[in-house]
Amino acid sequence: MKRRYPHHQPSQFHLLETDCLPSQNLWMKRDDLIHPIASGNKWRKLKFLVEKAHREGKSKLVTFGGAYSNHMVATAATGAACGLQTHCFIRGDEPLQNHYLSTARLFGMQLIPVSRADYKNKELLFHTHFGSDAHALYVAEGGESEEARKGVAEIIQELPTEPAFIIHASATATTACGLGYGIRDLGWKTKVLSVAVLKNAEEQTEKAREAGLSGTVTVIRGDMGGYAKTNPEFLGWVKQFIALTGIFIDPVYTGKALWTLKQQLESGAIPCDKPVVFLHTGGTLGIFSPEFLNA
Ligand SMILES: *Cc1c(COP(=O)(O)O)cnc(C)c1O
């Protein structure tokens, strides 16, 4: 059954006052509250893809991800909410057991493990498994698409006033470019600071440049040496932030972005009185890994 995309907008927006960060003018856009499990930015990215599926008479979303992919879980949750079947090719030969995969299964997603070599050619995988299925919609890894950028741009339209900076965790630069489009559409001067949480800051900068957003989007390194790489000082701070604010942040995405914001404020690169919006992109499942909880 074809169901509409669940209405959630606008997501909450509030001032954040905490000793964990020196800013006096820090606001949080709470896309983490859009869904209890699915990352908020993934929800944004999928909105117009679901519309496309409905419009084109498709009944299943077929996508790609690693065993710890927030996009995988978000696609599963969204499909379940919208009456679409979901399928995901899972990269690598790791055992199909962790809380991301179990959650995706709960939402009814079919998981298809493939070798790292096969995973490289996604078009071929789709063609081999779903090529003859007119009801299958190809959804790129991470949801990357024009539809995704359009969905993210709606975040900007929900902001009550023009901030000096928007800062967020960034991996593929899709969210970054979507924010950039939204800002450009409104003629704002807001700067997007995209914190690269994996070691691909140059690649992300290039994507922003190709999108014509060099003047708006700046990619800052925040990876700490790689995806999911951390250190004890940082982990301690993330835990302290959660304990002192009651807001969940995770060590892979939002924690790294907020830690980078802290450094930018402390160094004076971002003045403490300037209005800053932190886009909370979600990532709740990242908190529930034993490595973090028991660290
Ligand atoms: C996927 C994800 C991001 C990165 O989004 P991109 O559009 O790929 O840059 C940021 N935060 C969270 C919590 C995510 O799950």
mmCIF file with all atom_site columns, N, CA and C in Angstrom, residues 41-74:
data_model
loop_
_atom_site.group_PDB
_atom_site.id
_atom_site.type_symbol
_atom_site.label_atom_id
_atom_site.label_alt_id
_atom_site.label_comp_id
_atom_site.label_asym_id
_atom_site.label_entity_id
_atom_site.label_seq_id
_atom_site.pdbx_PDB_ins_code
_atom_site.Cartn_x
_atom_site.Cartn_y
_atom_site.Cartn_z
_atom_site.occupancy
_atom_site.B_iso_or_equiv
_atom_site.pdbx_formal_charge
_atom_site.auth_seq_id
_atom_site.auth_comp_id
_atom_site.auth_asym_id
_atom_site.auth_atom_id
_atom_site.pdbx_PDB_model_num
ATOM 1   N N  . ASN A 1 41 ? 19.181 13.340 9.008   1.00 0.00 ? 41 ASN A N  1
ATOM 2   C CA . ASN A 1 41 ? 19.546 13.822 7.668   1.00 0.00 ? 41 ASN A CA 1
ATOM 3   C C  . ASN A 1 41 ? 19.246 12.764 6.611   1.00 0.00 ? 41 ASN A C  1
ATOM 4   N N  . LYS A 1 42 ? 19.269 11.501 7.021   1.00 0.00 ? 42 LYS A N  1
ATOM 5   C CA . LYS A 1 42 ? 18.911 10.437 6.072   1.00 0.00 ? 42 LYS A CA 1
ATOM 6   C C  . LYS A 1 42 ? 17.420 10.505 5.745   1.00 0.00 ? 42 LYS A C  1
ATOM 7   N N  . TRP A 1 43 ? 16.638 10.848 6.750   1.00 0.00 ? 43 TRP A N  1
ATOM 8   C CA . TRP A 1 43 ? 15.189 11.019 6.549   1.00 0.00 ? 43 TRP A CA 1
ATOM 9   C C  . TRP A 1 43 ? 14.942 12.137 5.533   1.00 0.00 ? 43 TRP A C  1
ATOM 10  N N  . ARG A 1 44 ? 15.655 13.241 5.701   1.00 0.00 ? 44 ARG A N  1
ATOM 11  C CA . ARG A 1 44 ? 15.547 14.368 4.762   1.00 0.00 ? 44 ARG A CA 1
ATOM 12  C C  . ARG A 1 44 ? 15.911 13.934 3.352   1.00 0.00 ? 44 ARG A C  1
ATOM 13  N N  . LYS A 1 45 ? 16.999 13.154 3.278   1.00 0.00 ? 45 LYS A N  1
ATOM 14  C CA . LYS A 1 45 ? 17.497 12.755 1.963   1.00 0.00 ? 45 LYS A CA 1
ATOM 15  C C  . LYS A 1 45 ? 16.538 11.818 1.253   1.00 0.00 ? 45 LYS A C  1
ATOM 16  N N  . LEU A 1 46 ? 15.789 11.040 2.035   1.00 0.00 ? 46 LEU A N  1
ATOM 17  C CA . LEU A 1 46 ? 14.925 10.037 1.421   1.00 0.00 ? 46 LEU A CA 1
ATOM 18  C C  . LEU A 1 46 ? 13.555 10.593 1.030   1.00 0.00 ? 46 LEU A C  1
ATOM 19  N N  . LYS A 1 47 ? 13.208 11.745 1.563   1.00 0.00 ? 47 LYS A N  1
ATOM 20  C CA . LYS A 1 47 ? 11.856 12.267 1.353   1.00 0.00 ? 47 LYS A CA 1
ATOM 21  C C  . LYS A 1 47 ? 11.444 12.296 -0.123  1.00 0.00 ? 47 LYS A C  1
ATOM 22  N N  . PHE A 1 48 ? 12.275 12.956 -0.945  1.00 0.00 ? 48 PHE A N  1
ATOM 23  C CA . PHE A 1 48 ? 11.875 13.101 -2.346  1.00 0.00 ? 48 PHE A CA 1
ATOM 24  C C  . PHE A 1 48 ? 12.157 11.828 -3.156  1.00 0.00 ? 48 PHE A C  1
ATOM 25  N N  . LEU A 1 49 ? 12.987 10.944 -2.617  1.00 0.00 ? 49 LEU A N  1
ATOM 26  C CA . LEU A 1 49 ? 13.182 9.652  -3.280  1.00 0.00 ? 49 LEU A CA 1
ATOM 27  C C  . LEU A 1 49 ? 11.940 8.782  -3.102  1.00 0.00 ? 49 LEU A C  1
ATOM 28  N N  . VAL A 1 50 ? 11.323 8.881  -1.909  1.00 0.00 ? 50 VAL A N  1
ATOM 29  C CA . VAL A 1 50 ? 10.076 8.143  -1.681  1.00 0.00 ? 50 VAL A CA 1
ATOM 30  C C  . VAL A 1 50 ? 8.971  8.710  -2.574  1.00 0.00 ? 50 VAL A C  1
ATOM 31  N N  . GLU A 1 51 ? 8.941  10.022 -2.689  1.00 0.00 ? 51 GLU A N  1
ATOM 32  C CA . GLU A 1 51 ? 7.950  10.649 -3.585  1.00 0.00 ? 51 GLU A CA 1
ATOM 33  C C  . GLU A 1 51 ? 8.138  10.156 -5.013  1.00 0.00 ? 51 GLU A C  1
ATOM 34  N N  . LYS A 1 52 ? 9.403  10.069 -5.403  1.00 0.00 ? 52 LYS A N  1
ATOM 35  C CA . LYS A 1 52 ? 9.712  9.590  -6.753  1.00 0.00 ? 52 LYS A CA 1
ATOM 36  C C  . LYS A 1 52 ? 9.235  8.149  -6.936  1.00 0.00 ? 52 LYS A C  1
ATOM 37  N N  . ALA A 1 53 ? 9.499  7.317  -5.923  1.00 0.00 ? 53 ALA A N  1
ATOM 38  C CA . ALA A 1 53 ? 9.075  5.911  -5.987  1.00 0.00 ? 53 ALA A CA 1
ATOM 39  C C  . ALA A 1 53 ? 7.561  5.842  -6.161  1.00 0.00 ? 53 ALA A C  1
ATOM 40  N N  . HIS A 1 54 ? 6.825  6.589  -5.361  1.00 0.00 ? 54 HIS A N  1
ATOM 41  C CA . HIS A 1 54 ? 5.361  6.584  -5.463  1.00 0.00 ? 54 HIS A CA 1
ATOM 42  C C  . HIS A 1 54 ? 4.913  7.060  -6.845  1.00 0.00 ? 54 HIS A C  1
ATOM 43  N N  . ARG A 1 55 ? 5.547  8.143  -7.289  1.00 0.00 ? 55 ARG A N  1
ATOM 44  C CA . ARG A 1 55 ? 5.149  8.735  -8.571  1.00 0.00 ? 55 ARG A CA 1
ATOM 45  C C  . ARG A 1 55 ? 5.391  7.773  -9.732  1.00 0.00 ? 55 ARG A C  1
ATOM 46  N N  . GLU A 1 56 ? 6.487  7.030  -9.656  1.00 0.00 ? 56 GLU A N  1
ATOM 47  C CA . GLU A 1 56 ? 6.847  6.134  -10.757 1.00 0.00 ? 56 GLU A CA 1
ATOM 48  C C  . GLU A 1 56 ? 6.285  4.733  -10.564 1.00 0.00 ? 56 GLU A C  1
ATOM 49  N N  . GLY A 1 57 ? 5.450  4.553  -9.568  1.00 0.00 ? 57 GLY A N  1
ATOM 50  C CA . GLY A 1 57 ? 4.805  3.257  -9.355  1.00 0.00 ? 57 GLY A CA 1
ATOM 51  C C  . GLY A 1 57 ? 5.756  2.172  -8.868  1.00 0.00 ? 57 GLY A C  1
ATOM 52  N N  . LYS A 1 58 ? 6.838  2.568  -8.181  1.00 0.00 ? 58 LYS A N  1
ATOM 53  C CA . LYS A 1 58 ? 7.780  1.575  -7.648  1.00 0.00 ? 58 LYS A CA 1
ATOM 54  C C  . LYS A 1 58 ? 7.306  1.130  -6.266  1.00 0.00 ? 58 LYS A C  1
ATOM 55  N N  . SER A 1 59 ? 7.618  -0.102 -5.916  1.00 0.00 ? 59 SER A N  1
ATOM 56  C CA . SER A 1 59 ? 7.173  -0.606 -4.611  1.00 0.00 ? 59 SER A CA 1
ATOM 57  C C  . SER A 1 59 ? 8.346  -1.028 -3.732  1.00 0.00 ? 59 SER A C  1
ATOM 58  N N  . LYS A 1 60 ? 9.577  -0.928 -4.247  1.00 0.00 ? 60 LYS A N  1
ATOM 59  C CA . LYS A 1 60 ? 10.722 -1.301 -3.415  1.00 0.00 ? 60 LYS A CA 1
ATOM 60  C C  . LYS A 1 60 ? 11.910 -0.370 -3.624  1.00 0.00 ? 60 LYS A C  1
ATOM 61  N N  . LEU A 1 61 ? 12.585 -0.116 -2.516  1.00 0.00 ? 61 LEU A N  1
ATOM 62  C CA . LEU A 1 61 ? 13.811 0.681  -2.549  1.00 0.00 ? 61 LEU A CA 1
ATOM 63  C C  . LEU A 1 61 ? 14.977 -0.293 -2.449  1.00 0.00 ? 61 LEU A C  1
ATOM 64  N N  . VAL A 1 62 ? 15.936 -0.161 -3.356  1.00 0.00 ? 62 VAL A N  1
ATOM 65  C CA . VAL A 1 62 ? 17.111 -1.026 -3.335  1.00 0.00 ? 62 VAL A CA 1
ATOM 66  C C  . VAL A 1 62 ? 18.335 -0.140 -3.114  1.00 0.00 ? 62 VAL A C  1
ATOM 67  N N  . THR A 1 63 ? 19.085 -0.437 -2.054  1.00 0.00 ? 63 THR A N  1
ATOM 68  C CA . THR A 1 63 ? 20.203 0.450  -1.769  1.00 0.00 ? 63 THR A CA 1
ATOM 69  C C  . THR A 1 63 ? 21.439 -0.311 -1.304  1.00 0.00 ? 63 THR A C  1
ATOM 70  N N  . PHE A 1 64 ? 22.445 0.408  -0.807  1.00 0.00 ? 64 PHE A N  1
ATOM 71  C CA . PHE A 1 64 ? 23.779 -0.141 -0.555  1.00 0.00 ? 64 PHE A CA 1
ATOM 72  C C  . PHE A 1 64 ? 24.344 0.448  0.726   1.00 0.00 ? 64 PHE A C  1
ATOM 73  N N  . GLY A 1 65 ? 25.102 -0.355 1.479   1.00 0.00 ? 65 GLY A N  1
ATOM 74  C CA . GLY A 1 65 ? 25.708 0.215  2.682   1.00 0.00 ? 65 GLY A CA 1
ATOM 75  C C  . GLY A 1 65 ? 26.640 -0.766 3.369   1.00 0.00 ? 65 GLY A C  1
ATOM 76  N N  . GLY A 1 66 ? 27.458 -0.227 4.276   1.00 0.00 ? 66 GLY A N  1
ATOM 77  C CA . GLY A 1 66 ? 28.290 -1.072 5.109   1.00 0.00 ? 66 GLY A CA 1
ATOM 78  C C  . GLY A 1 66 ? 27.434 -1.612 6.249   1.00 0.00 ? 66 GLY A C  1
ATOM 79  N N  . ALA A 1 67 ? 28.010 -2.504 7.045   1.00 0.00 ? 67 ALA A N  1
ATOM 80  C CA . ALA A 1 67 ? 27.257 -3.144 8.128   1.00 0.00 ? 67 ALA A CA 1
ATOM 81  C C  . ALA A 1 67 ? 26.895 -2.166 9.242   1.00 0.00 ? 67 ALA A C  1
ATOM 82  N N  . TYR A 1 68 ? 27.515 -0.974 9.239   1.00 0.00 ? 68 TYR A N  1
ATOM 83  C CA . TYR A 1 68 ? 27.198 0.053  10.246  1.00 0.00 ? 68 TYR A CA 1
ATOM 84  C C  . TYR A 1 68 ? 26.625 1.306  9.582   1.00 0.00 ? 68 TYR A C  1
ATOM 85  N N  . SER A 1 69 ? 25.830 1.098  8.558   1.00 0.00 ? 69 SER A N  1
ATOM 86  C CA . SER A 1 69 ? 25.350 2.240  7.786   1.00 0.00 ? 69 SER A CA 1
ATOM 87  C C  . SER A 1 69 ? 24.059 2.821  8.359   1.00 0.00 ? 69 SER A C  1
ATOM 88  N N  . ASN A 1 70 ? 24.109 4.107  8.695   1.00 0.00 ? 70 ASN A N  1
ATOM 89  C CA . ASN A 1 70 ? 22.888 4.789  9.125   1.00 0.00 ? 70 ASN A CA 1
ATOM 90  C C  . ASN A 1 70 ? 21.900 4.906  7.966   1.00 0.00 ? 70 ASN A C  1
ATOM 91  N N  . HIS A 1 71 ? 22.426 5.006  6.771   1.00 0.00 ? 71 HIS A N  1
ATOM 92  C CA . HIS A 1 71 ? 21.549 5.099  5.592   1.00 0.00 ? 71 HIS A CA 1
ATOM 93  C C  . HIS A 1 71 ? 20.737 3.817  5.421   1.00 0.00 ? 71 HIS A C  1
ATOM 94  N N  . MET A 1 72 ? 21.389 2.675  5.655   1.00 0.00 ? 72 MET A N  1
ATOM 95  C CA . MET A 1 72 ? 20.684 1.391  5.559   1.00 0.00 ? 72 MET A CA 1
ATOM 96  C C  . MET A 1 72 ? 19.495 1.364  6.519   1.00 0.00 ? 72 MET A C  1
ATOM 97  N N  . VAL A 1 73 ? 19.755 1.701  7.768   1.00 0.00 ? 73 VAL A N  1
ATOM 98  C CA . VAL A 1 73 ? 18.701 1.652  8.787   1.00 0.00 ? 73 VAL A CA 1
ATOM 99  C C  . VAL A 1 73 ? 17.599 2.668  8.463   1.00 0.00 ? 73 VAL A C  1
ATOM 100 N N  . ALA A 1 74 ? 18.002 3.857  8.024   1.00 0.00 ? 74 ALA A N  1
ATOM 101 C CA . ALA A 1 74 ? 17.013 4.894  7.700   1.00 0.00 ? 74 ALA A CA 1
ATOM 102 C C  . ALA A 1 74 ? 16.137 4.468  6.525   1.00 0.00 ? 74 ALA A C  1
#
